[in-house]
Amino acid sequence: MKKLIFSFVVATFMLTACKDTSSTSQTSQATTDTEEVAEAAPVSNEVEITIEGDDAMKFNLSEIRVKEGQEVTLILDHVGKLAKEAMGHNWVLLKQGVSLSDFAAEAIKAKDNDYIPEDRMDDIIAHTETIGGGEETEIVFTAPAKGTYEFLCSFPGHSAMMQGKFIVE
Ligand code: CO
């Protein structure tokens, strides 16, 4: 009988503990809300963005948002294992009005220049070098005027899967 009472006490205690946990999570929820408000206040003039490319020919971001005039540090992280020759990735930001598919078609011919066609440099705002699995590279550039731009990986055959919007607000 004593054991039974003990079990009841333990069970009651555990129920109370559960209630405590739920009230704690409510408190942390409130804290999170406060943090979001605090974050929205000052706009830093520098922003760091990491975009990953993998062995499945995919970027992990389809959209990147920055503010006009910000100094953007863009880090391209190839999280795959395949060599540059088989699954090379770069990140190329095109000027507005440049056809992504036309650019990609030209880029195929520019193997000796990291798939960046030298005669199309005027079409590019910024680009990284081409890297293989396990490698990382970064570039720094100033965010252009407000608007929507397109980015891609210009390695042959990748741009259909590896492209996205670069939105300057
Ligand atoms: Co690629």
Tab-separated table of C-alpha atoms and ligand atoms in Angstrom:
chain	number	residue	atom	x	y	z
A	1	MET	CA	0.000	0.000	0.000
A	2	LYS	CA	2.824	2.346	0.807
A	3	LYS	CA	4.302	1.664	-2.638
A	4	LEU	CA	1.023	2.621	-4.241
A	5	ILE	CA	0.910	5.945	-2.423
A	6	PHE	CA	4.510	6.588	-3.355
A	7	SER	CA	3.725	5.959	-7.017
A	8	PHE	CA	0.842	8.384	-6.787
A	9	VAL	CA	3.095	11.049	-5.337
A	10	VAL	CA	5.675	10.485	-8.058
A	11	ALA	CA	3.001	10.652	-10.746
A	12	THR	CA	1.629	13.890	-9.302
A	13	PHE	CA	5.109	15.314	-9.160
A	14	MET	CA	5.732	14.383	-12.789
A	15	LEU	CA	2.487	16.004	-13.857
A	16	THR	CA	3.508	19.179	-12.069
A	17	ALA	CA	6.906	18.990	-13.740
A	18	CYS	CA	5.183	18.735	-17.119
A	19	LYS	CA	3.092	21.794	-16.366
A	20	ASP	CA	6.240	23.663	-15.417
A	21	THR	CA	7.842	22.724	-18.721
A	22	SER	CA	4.921	24.048	-20.706
A	23	SER	CA	4.908	27.346	-18.853
A	24	THR	CA	8.672	27.610	-19.426
A	25	SER	CA	8.229	27.147	-23.154
A	26	GLN	CA	5.619	29.906	-23.145
A	27	THR	CA	8.149	32.184	-21.496
A	28	SER	CA	10.804	31.413	-24.100
A	29	GLN	CA	8.235	32.044	-26.833
A	30	ALA	CA	7.719	35.539	-25.432
A	31	THR	CA	11.493	36.069	-25.388
A	32	THR	CA	11.737	35.069	-29.049
A	33	ASP	CA	9.115	37.645	-29.987
A	34	THR	CA	11.110	40.343	-28.236
A	35	GLU	CA	14.277	39.338	-30.087
A	36	GLU	CA	12.512	39.620	-33.438
A	37	VAL	CA	11.478	43.177	-32.658
A	38	ALA	CA	14.992	44.093	-31.559
A	39	GLU	CA	16.485	42.641	-34.772
A	40	ALA	CA	14.312	44.753	-37.021
A	41	ALA	CA	15.607	48.059	-35.664
A	42	PRO	CA	19.073	48.992	-37.069
A	43	VAL	CA	20.074	47.986	-40.588
A	44	SER	CA	23.705	46.950	-40.712
A	45	ASN	CA	25.627	48.055	-43.734
A	46	GLU	CA	27.278	44.670	-43.966
A	47	VAL	CA	25.651	41.332	-44.530
A	48	GLU	CA	27.071	37.832	-44.770
A	49	ILE	CA	25.276	35.168	-46.748
A	50	THR	CA	26.272	31.535	-47.050
A	51	ILE	CA	24.845	29.538	-49.911
A	52	GLU	CA	25.471	25.826	-50.210
A	53	GLY	CA	25.785	23.747	-53.348
A	54	ASP	CA	25.635	19.953	-53.135
A	55	ASP	CA	26.293	16.807	-55.163
A	56	ALA	CA	22.615	16.725	-56.207
A	57	MET	CA	23.183	19.884	-58.283
A	58	LYS	CA	21.205	22.094	-55.923
A	59	PHE	CA	21.661	25.358	-54.076
A	60	ASN	CA	20.091	25.442	-50.606
A	61	LEU	CA	18.721	28.949	-51.275
A	62	SER	CA	16.390	29.948	-54.093
A	63	GLU	CA	16.111	33.517	-52.867
A	64	ILE	CA	18.545	35.943	-51.251
A	65	ARG	CA	17.478	39.324	-49.832
A	66	VAL	CA	19.804	42.225	-49.091
A	67	LYS	CA	19.521	46.003	-48.743
A	68	GLU	CA	20.642	48.472	-51.354
A	69	GLY	CA	24.252	49.571	-50.848
A	70	GLN	CA	25.070	46.848	-48.321
A	71	GLU	CA	28.502	45.303	-48.440
A	72	VAL	CA	27.649	41.688	-49.180
A	73	THR	CA	30.009	38.889	-48.223
A	74	LEU	CA	28.807	35.892	-50.140
A	75	ILE	CA	30.225	32.537	-49.129
A	76	LEU	CA	29.751	29.603	-51.471
A	77	ASP	CA	30.107	26.317	-49.619
A	78	HIS	CA	30.235	23.132	-51.704
A	79	VAL	CA	28.942	20.617	-49.190
A	80	GLY	CA	29.271	17.679	-51.597
A	81	LYS	CA	32.164	15.309	-52.240
A	82	LEU	CA	32.390	15.231	-56.029
A	83	ALA	CA	35.338	16.847	-57.794
A	84	LYS	CA	35.173	20.223	-59.494
A	85	GLU	CA	35.406	18.570	-62.938
A	86	ALA	CA	32.267	16.491	-62.300
A	87	MET	CA	30.157	18.696	-60.004
A	88	GLY	CA	31.700	22.164	-60.054
A	89	HIS	CA	29.748	25.035	-58.568
A	90	ASN	CA	30.082	28.777	-58.786
A	91	TRP	CA	27.747	31.641	-57.996
A	92	VAL	CA	27.162	34.268	-60.640
A	93	LEU	CA	24.968	37.336	-60.172
A	94	LEU	CA	23.642	38.749	-63.433
A	95	LYS	CA	22.723	42.314	-64.242
A	96	GLN	CA	19.056	43.006	-64.882
A	97	GLY	CA	17.882	42.303	-68.405
A	98	VAL	CA	20.496	39.631	-69.084
A	99	SER	CA	18.970	36.350	-70.178
A	100	LEU	CA	20.027	33.639	-67.772
A	101	SER	CA	19.659	30.884	-70.353
A	102	ASP	CA	21.673	32.805	-72.966
A	103	PHE	CA	24.387	33.485	-70.427
A	104	ALA	CA	24.492	29.826	-69.362
A	105	ALA	CA	24.775	28.729	-72.999
A	106	GLU	CA	27.791	31.024	-73.474
A	107	ALA	CA	29.334	29.919	-70.186
A	108	ILE	CA	29.558	26.294	-71.333
A	109	LYS	CA	32.276	27.356	-73.800
A	110	ALA	CA	34.354	29.081	-71.123
A	111	LYS	CA	35.810	26.050	-69.368
A	112	ASP	CA	39.279	27.613	-69.280
A	113	ASN	CA	37.924	30.606	-67.372
A	114	ASP	CA	35.884	28.817	-64.679
A	115	TYR	CA	32.825	28.911	-66.958
A	116	ILE	CA	32.775	32.702	-66.817
A	117	PRO	CA	32.744	33.909	-70.444
A	118	GLU	CA	35.253	36.747	-70.664
A	119	ASP	CA	33.265	38.591	-73.321
A	120	ARG	CA	30.194	38.617	-71.031
A	121	MET	CA	31.829	40.265	-68.020
A	122	ASP	CA	29.635	43.321	-68.612
A	123	ASP	CA	26.603	41.140	-67.866
A	124	ILE	CA	27.867	40.190	-64.409
A	125	ILE	CA	27.609	42.087	-61.120
A	126	ALA	CA	29.707	39.591	-59.146
A	127	HIS	CA	30.875	35.998	-59.342
A	128	THR	CA	32.838	33.455	-57.347
A	129	GLU	CA	35.405	31.031	-58.668
A	130	THR	CA	34.281	27.488	-59.494
A	131	ILE	CA	34.894	24.978	-56.703
A	132	GLY	CA	34.551	21.250	-56.062
A	133	GLY	CA	33.192	19.187	-53.156
A	134	GLY	CA	34.432	20.150	-49.697
A	135	GLU	CA	35.675	23.543	-50.868
A	136	GLU	CA	34.502	27.004	-49.926
A	137	THR	CA	35.040	30.387	-51.520
A	138	GLU	CA	33.840	33.894	-50.852
A	139	ILE	CA	33.441	37.245	-52.555
A	140	VAL	CA	32.617	40.732	-51.328
A	141	PHE	CA	30.605	43.161	-53.410
A	142	THR	CA	28.236	46.082	-52.982
A	143	ALA	CA	24.543	45.337	-53.359
A	144	PRO	CA	23.269	47.052	-56.508
A	145	ALA	CA	20.201	49.279	-56.844
A	146	LYS	CA	16.853	48.065	-55.531
A	147	GLY	CA	15.295	45.412	-57.700
A	148	THR	CA	15.231	41.722	-58.480
A	149	TYR	CA	18.252	40.052	-60.026
A	150	GLU	CA	19.024	36.470	-60.982
A	151	PHE	CA	21.862	34.239	-59.855
A	152	LEU	CA	23.047	30.915	-61.200
A	153	CYS	CA	25.772	28.311	-61.235
A	154	SER	CA	27.279	28.523	-64.718
A	155	PHE	CA	28.825	25.036	-64.701
A	156	PRO	CA	27.533	23.199	-67.798
A	157	GLY	CA	24.011	21.896	-67.310
A	158	HIS	CA	23.570	23.282	-63.789
A	159	SER	CA	21.691	26.527	-64.278
A	160	ALA	CA	18.287	24.913	-64.818
A	161	MET	CA	18.460	23.521	-61.271
A	162	MET	CA	20.911	25.966	-59.725
A	163	GLN	CA	19.425	29.412	-60.001
A	164	GLY	CA	17.509	31.869	-57.867
A	165	LYS	CA	16.447	35.424	-57.178
A	166	PHE	CA	18.662	38.038	-55.594
A	167	ILE	CA	16.354	40.702	-54.236
A	168	VAL	CA	17.685	44.115	-53.265
A	169	GLU	CA	15.305	46.091	-51.021
B	1	CO	CO	26.968	23.888	-60.121
